[in-house]
Tab-separated table of C-alpha atoms and ligand atoms in Angstrom:
chain	number	residue	atom	x	y	z
Q	1	MET	CA	8.260	72.721	25.987
Q	2	SER	CA	5.193	71.682	27.903
Q	3	LEU	CA	2.431	74.271	28.393
Q	4	ASN	CA	1.565	75.198	31.981
Q	5	LEU	CA	-2.184	75.016	32.431
Q	6	SER	CA	-2.722	73.567	35.889
Q	7	ARG	CA	-2.493	76.952	37.604
Q	8	VAL	CA	-4.578	78.798	35.026
Q	9	GLU	CA	-8.363	79.064	35.168
Q	10	PRO	CA	-10.061	77.394	32.196
Q	11	PHE	CA	-12.538	79.623	30.338
Q	12	ALA	CA	-15.018	76.743	30.050
Q	13	GLN	CA	-15.549	73.097	30.764
Q	14	GLY	CA	-17.679	70.449	29.126
Q	15	GLY	CA	-18.623	67.000	30.327
Q	16	ASN	CA	-15.221	65.669	29.306
Q	17	ARG	CA	-12.730	68.467	28.812
Q	18	LEU	CA	-11.364	71.677	30.285
Q	19	CYS	CA	-10.806	74.505	27.794
Q	20	PHE	CA	-7.982	77.012	28.238
Q	21	VAL	CA	-6.868	80.018	26.255
Q	22	HIS	CA	-3.550	78.951	24.698
Q	23	PRO	CA	-0.805	80.594	26.822
Q	24	ASP	CA	1.131	81.629	23.676
Q	25	ASP	CA	-1.734	82.486	21.340
Q	26	GLN	CA	-4.927	84.311	22.359
Q	27	ASN	CA	-6.682	83.047	19.241
Q	28	ARG	CA	-6.260	79.385	20.013
Q	29	CYS	CA	-7.600	77.167	22.757
Q	30	VAL	CA	-6.163	74.039	24.363
Q	31	LYS	CA	-8.484	71.260	25.488
Q	32	VAL	CA	-7.400	68.662	28.038
Q	33	ARG	CA	-9.270	65.849	29.739
Q	34	ARG	CA	-10.969	66.789	32.985
Q	35	PRO	CA	-8.754	65.374	35.766
Q	36	ASP	CA	-11.941	64.586	37.756
Q	37	PHE	CA	-13.370	62.528	34.887
Q	38	THR	CA	-10.716	60.196	33.524
Q	39	LEU	CA	-10.944	57.895	30.505
Q	40	GLU	CA	-11.500	55.017	32.957
Q	41	ASP	CA	-14.430	56.927	34.537
Q	42	ARG	CA	-15.859	57.587	31.112
Q	43	ARG	CA	-15.627	53.944	30.097
Q	44	ARG	CA	-17.210	52.821	33.404
Q	45	LYS	CA	-20.125	55.211	32.902
Q	46	LYS	CA	-20.958	53.683	29.515
Q	47	GLY	CA	-21.958	50.295	30.959
Q	48	PHE	CA	-22.130	46.972	29.129
Q	49	PRO	CA	-21.333	46.253	26.277
Q	50	LYS	CA	-19.673	49.575	25.382
Q	51	ASN	CA	-17.327	49.299	28.374
Q	52	LEU	CA	-15.621	46.358	26.644
Q	53	LYS	CA	-14.055	48.707	24.100
Q	54	PRO	CA	-10.384	49.713	24.508
Q	55	LEU	CA	-9.649	52.769	26.632
Q	56	SER	CA	-8.282	54.656	23.621
Q	57	SER	CA	-11.728	54.595	21.970
Q	58	PHE	CA	-13.022	56.830	24.801
Q	59	ASP	CA	-10.449	59.545	24.130
Q	60	ASP	CA	-12.538	62.195	22.402
Q	61	ASN	CA	-9.558	64.509	21.856
Q	62	ALA	CA	-7.864	61.835	19.729
Q	63	GLU	CA	-11.137	61.015	18.007
Q	64	GLU	CA	-11.885	64.652	17.239
Q	65	TYR	CA	-8.492	65.214	15.665
Q	66	ARG	CA	-8.767	62.043	13.569
Q	67	VAL	CA	-12.198	63.048	12.278
Q	68	MET	CA	-11.181	66.660	11.638
Q	69	LYS	CA	-8.323	65.520	9.385
Q	70	GLN	CA	-10.709	63.262	7.509
Q	71	LEU	CA	-13.288	66.015	7.080
Q	72	TYR	CA	-10.674	68.478	5.883
Q	73	SER	CA	-9.497	66.070	3.205
Q	74	ARG	CA	-13.085	65.770	1.976
Q	75	PHE	CA	-14.351	69.359	2.250
Q	76	GLY	CA	-11.169	71.478	2.178
Q	77	SER	CA	-11.230	74.976	3.664
Q	78	ALA	CA	-15.036	75.276	3.188
Q	79	LEU	CA	-15.141	73.236	6.402
Q	80	TYR	CA	-13.812	76.165	8.431
Q	81	GLU	CA	-16.702	78.443	7.496
Q	82	HIS	CA	-18.687	76.805	10.300
Q	83	VAL	CA	-16.272	74.462	12.094
Q	84	SER	CA	-13.319	75.531	14.265
Q	85	ASN	CA	-9.962	74.547	12.826
Q	86	CYS	CA	-8.026	71.934	14.761
Q	87	PHE	CA	-4.213	72.006	14.792
Q	88	GLY	CA	-3.184	68.860	16.660
Q	89	PHE	CA	-1.629	68.160	20.034
Q	90	GLU	CA	0.737	69.940	22.393
Q	91	ASP	CA	2.107	68.613	25.682
Q	92	THR	CA	0.771	70.276	28.803
Q	93	ASP	CA	1.187	69.704	32.539
Q	94	MET	CA	-2.367	68.278	32.419
Q	95	GLY	CA	-1.667	65.728	29.719
Q	96	LYS	CA	-1.962	66.025	25.951
Q	97	GLY	CA	-3.874	69.109	24.856
Q	98	LEU	CA	-5.756	69.456	21.573
Q	99	VAL	CA	-5.226	72.900	20.072
Q	100	SER	CA	-7.921	74.575	17.970
Q	101	ASP	CA	-9.129	77.980	16.826
Q	102	LEU	CA	-10.641	79.911	19.711
Q	103	ILE	CA	-13.786	81.626	18.458
Q	104	ARG	CA	-13.965	85.218	19.687
Q	105	ASP	CA	-16.424	88.015	19.067
Q	106	ASN	CA	-15.333	91.276	17.536
Q	107	ALA	CA	-15.147	92.637	21.115
Q	108	GLN	CA	-12.517	89.915	21.810
Q	109	ASN	CA	-14.474	88.007	24.463
Q	110	VAL	CA	-14.853	84.271	23.811
Q	111	SER	CA	-18.068	83.787	21.826
Q	112	HIS	CA	-21.074	82.477	23.731
Q	113	THR	CA	-22.709	79.188	22.903
Q	114	LEU	CA	-25.919	79.145	20.880
Q	115	LYS	CA	-27.576	77.778	24.013
Q	116	GLN	CA	-26.555	80.820	26.042
Q	117	TYR	CA	-27.392	83.239	23.231
Q	118	ILE	CA	-30.936	81.890	22.922
Q	119	TRP	CA	-31.380	81.753	26.700
Q	120	ASP	CA	-30.290	85.392	27.051
Q	121	ASN	CA	-31.943	86.855	23.962
Q	122	GLY	CA	-34.662	84.480	22.776
Q	123	TYR	CA	-34.920	83.333	19.174
Q	124	THR	CA	-34.249	86.703	17.569
Q	125	ASP	CA	-34.620	87.300	13.831
Q	126	ASP	CA	-30.855	87.590	13.664
Q	127	CYS	CA	-30.480	84.187	15.308
Q	128	LYS	CA	-33.120	82.604	13.039
Q	129	ARG	CA	-31.268	83.911	10.009
Q	130	SER	CA	-27.962	82.488	11.286
Q	131	VAL	CA	-29.516	79.120	12.100
Q	132	ASN	CA	-31.125	78.951	8.630
Q	133	GLN	CA	-27.855	79.867	6.967
Q	134	PHE	CA	-25.940	77.314	9.049
Q	135	CYS	CA	-28.460	74.519	8.396
Q	136	GLY	CA	-28.429	75.256	4.655
Q	137	TYR	CA	-24.648	74.999	4.616
Q	138	TRP	CA	-24.612	71.791	6.708
Q	139	GLU	CA	-27.155	70.105	4.429
Q	140	ALA	CA	-25.524	71.295	1.188
Q	141	LEU	CA	-22.132	69.890	2.177
Q	142	GLY	CA	-23.562	66.848	3.952
Q	143	ILE	CA	-21.108	67.042	6.846
Q	144	PRO	CA	-21.246	63.894	9.001
Q	145	SER	CA	-21.541	64.602	12.724
Q	146	ARG	CA	-22.968	63.454	15.988
Q	147	ASP	CA	-26.046	65.349	17.163
Q	148	LEU	CA	-25.634	69.099	16.803
Q	149	LEU	CA	-25.968	70.205	20.431
Q	150	LEU	CA	-26.640	73.813	21.381
Q	151	HIS	CA	-23.645	73.901	23.740
Q	152	ASN	CA	-21.336	72.618	21.006
Q	153	ILE	CA	-22.069	75.536	18.670
Q	154	VAL	CA	-20.975	79.111	19.350
Q	155	ALA	CA	-22.443	82.334	17.950
Q	156	GLN	CA	-19.717	84.712	16.833
Q	157	MET	CA	-20.777	88.374	17.007
Q	158	ASP	CA	-19.662	91.461	15.092
Q	159	ALA	CA	-19.062	94.937	16.552
Q	160	GLU	CA	-22.800	95.745	16.328
Q	161	GLY	CA	-23.787	92.658	18.320
Q	162	CYS	CA	-25.147	90.806	15.268
Q	163	ILE	CA	-24.280	87.169	14.699
Q	164	VAL	CA	-21.618	86.791	12.011
Q	165	ARG	CA	-21.741	83.013	11.932
Q	166	LEU	CA	-22.403	79.890	13.965
Q	167	VAL	CA	-19.352	77.699	14.558
Q	168	VAL	CA	-19.329	74.042	15.624
Q	169	ILE	CA	-16.612	73.587	18.265
Q	170	ASP	CA	-17.268	69.985	19.333
Q	171	GLY	CA	-19.266	66.907	18.433
Q	172	LEU	CA	-17.761	65.880	15.111
Q	173	GLY	CA	-16.132	62.693	16.298
Q	174	SER	CA	-17.816	59.455	17.234
Q	175	SER	CA	-16.260	56.103	17.921
Q	176	SER	CA	-18.990	54.403	15.922
Q	177	MET	CA	-18.701	56.737	12.934
Q	178	PHE	CA	-16.561	55.422	10.112
Q	179	PRO	CA	-18.075	57.288	7.202
Q	180	ASN	CA	-17.787	55.314	4.049
Q	181	TRP	CA	-16.917	58.012	1.540
Q	182	MET	CA	-17.783	55.654	-1.302
Q	183	LEU	CA	-21.465	56.128	-0.479
Q	184	PRO	CA	-23.347	58.637	-2.660
Q	185	THR	CA	-23.406	62.302	-1.574
Q	186	SER	CA	-27.191	62.049	-1.246
Q	187	PHE	CA	-26.691	59.637	1.653
Q	188	PHE	CA	-24.618	62.196	3.593
Q	189	LYS	CA	-26.981	65.027	2.720
Q	190	LYS	CA	-29.971	63.124	4.022
Q	191	LYS	CA	-28.165	62.343	7.255
Q	192	ALA	CA	-27.062	65.957	7.670
Q	193	LYS	CA	-30.674	67.079	7.176
Q	194	ARG	CA	-31.756	64.829	10.026
Q	195	LYS	CA	-29.139	66.502	12.226
Q	196	THR	CA	-30.298	70.016	11.335
Q	197	GLU	CA	-33.947	69.066	11.961
Q	198	ASN	CA	-32.874	67.743	15.305
Q	199	LEU	CA	-31.006	70.997	16.011
Q	200	ARG	CA	-34.172	73.004	15.301
Q	201	HIS	CA	-36.101	70.716	17.621
Q	202	ARG	CA	-33.569	71.307	20.408
Q	203	ILE	CA	-34.005	75.044	19.929
Q	204	GLU	CA	-37.783	74.628	20.358
Q	205	LEU	CA	-37.241	72.640	23.566
Q	206	LEU	CA	-34.874	75.273	24.954
Q	207	LEU	CA	-37.397	78.006	24.145
Q	208	GLN	CA	-40.110	76.066	25.980
Q	209	ASP	CA	-37.811	75.780	29.018
Q	210	ARG	CA	-37.060	79.471	28.812
Q	211	GLU	CA	-40.784	80.315	28.710
Q	212	LYS	CA	-41.217	78.563	32.028
Q	213	GLY	CA	-38.635	80.893	33.595
Q	214	GLY	CA	-36.117	79.484	36.061
Q	215	VAL	CA	-32.411	79.002	35.715
Q	216	PHE	CA	-30.191	78.123	32.785
Q	217	PRO	CA	-30.490	74.349	32.261
Q	218	GLY	CA	-27.254	72.611	33.337
Q	219	TYR	CA	-23.758	74.054	33.295
Q	220	HIS	CA	-22.984	72.983	29.713
Q	221	GLY	CA	-22.749	75.977	27.474
Q	222	LEU	CA	-21.865	78.663	30.028
Q	223	LEU	CA	-18.432	80.243	30.185
Q	224	ILE	CA	-16.357	80.315	33.384
Q	225	HIS	CA	-14.742	83.568	32.232
Q	226	ASP	CA	-14.800	85.549	29.003
Q	227	GLY	CA	-11.163	84.867	28.050
Q	228	ALA	CA	-10.532	88.535	27.251
Q	229	PRO	CA	-6.842	89.025	26.385
Q	230	SER	CA	-4.912	90.459	29.339
Q	231	ASP	CA	-3.117	93.714	28.577
Q	232	LYS	CA	0.103	92.725	30.330
Q	233	ALA	CA	1.744	91.528	27.087
T	301	ATP	N1	-12.992	76.708	19.902
T	301	ATP	C1	-13.801	77.256	20.815
T	301	ATP	N2	-14.157	78.556	20.736
T	301	ATP	C2	-14.968	79.110	21.680
T	301	ATP	N3	-15.488	78.436	22.728
T	301	ATP	C3	-15.173	77.130	22.856
T	301	ATP	C4	-14.328	76.474	21.912
T	301	ATP	N4	-14.193	75.176	22.284
T	301	ATP	C5	-14.918	75.036	23.415
T	301	ATP	N5	-15.521	76.197	23.765
T	301	ATP	C6	-16.389	76.394	24.951
T	301	ATP	O1	-16.075	75.399	25.911
T	301	ATP	C7	-17.201	74.569	26.201
T	301	ATP	C8	-16.745	73.128	26.407
T	301	ATP	O2	-15.979	72.694	25.297
T	301	ATP	P1	-16.177	71.273	24.608
T	301	ATP	O3	-17.578	71.185	24.107
T	301	ATP	O4	-15.114	71.105	23.602
T	301	ATP	O5	-15.973	70.292	25.846
T	301	ATP	P2	-16.445	68.764	25.987
T	301	ATP	O6	-16.086	68.337	27.355
T	301	ATP	O7	-15.921	67.981	24.846
T	301	ATP	O8	-18.031	68.902	25.846
T	301	ATP	P3	-19.178	67.762	25.926
T	301	ATP	O9	-19.797	67.939	27.276
T	301	ATP	O10	-20.105	68.247	24.831
T	301	ATP	O11	-18.521	66.448	25.663
T	301	ATP	C9	-18.147	74.769	25.016
T	301	ATP	O12	-19.493	74.541	25.382
T	301	ATP	C10	-17.877	76.223	24.636
T	301	ATP	O13	-18.587	77.103	25.500
T	302	MG	MG1	-18.997	69.914	24.127
């Protein structure tokens, strides 16, 4: 049966997708395309020559699922230490929805993005430790990804408000990425190191913005609501 999402408020939205708490499982989320930003809109925005590619290549839900399956076959369950698990598609009244693990804090609210954490708290020792641990893991495994953006990583907190782990929730797919697994591991490790260096650089830039005061940059990385489970069940 198709999931009803159109009358529910999403807990977050990105540039491409709306994210809902799964109506039947508080620990999963369902991501659908934003109705106000269709695949056609996305293709148009790319400009020449990328707009010559087939429409299906702009579907990041399909791309994400394809890449997640590939990554799982290479890294096994170690992947889920820092990447949210992806379970495939379910029909919804807003089109096909990609279902994945919803990352929640111990207090049961949906975890905040790393961008929001750093904006609210600064680069705390706890956060530095988590970033170092995450980067070490990413480099050791050599996980291929697009750029590691601060709004595509969430910081999961324990009951004491300390970060348990950073989890990548988006940004693993890319239409131009066909990793050739025959290449040596050192190739992937080097690439992953470039991504973690770039992540650290983005943190520096965010901290500089924060120093200047003002408002949170953009809407990416802020939650619409905290997705706390309702107690009507
Ligand atoms: N599995 C998850 N657990 C917790 N929060 C999530 C999860 N997936 C998404 N979010 C929240 O929803 C926001 C938007 O999700 P997502 O990044 O998947 O959308 P998108 O449209 O693909 O983003 P982009 O603008 O990067 O293309 C994230 O920034 C994050 O705050
Ligand atoms: Mg995103």
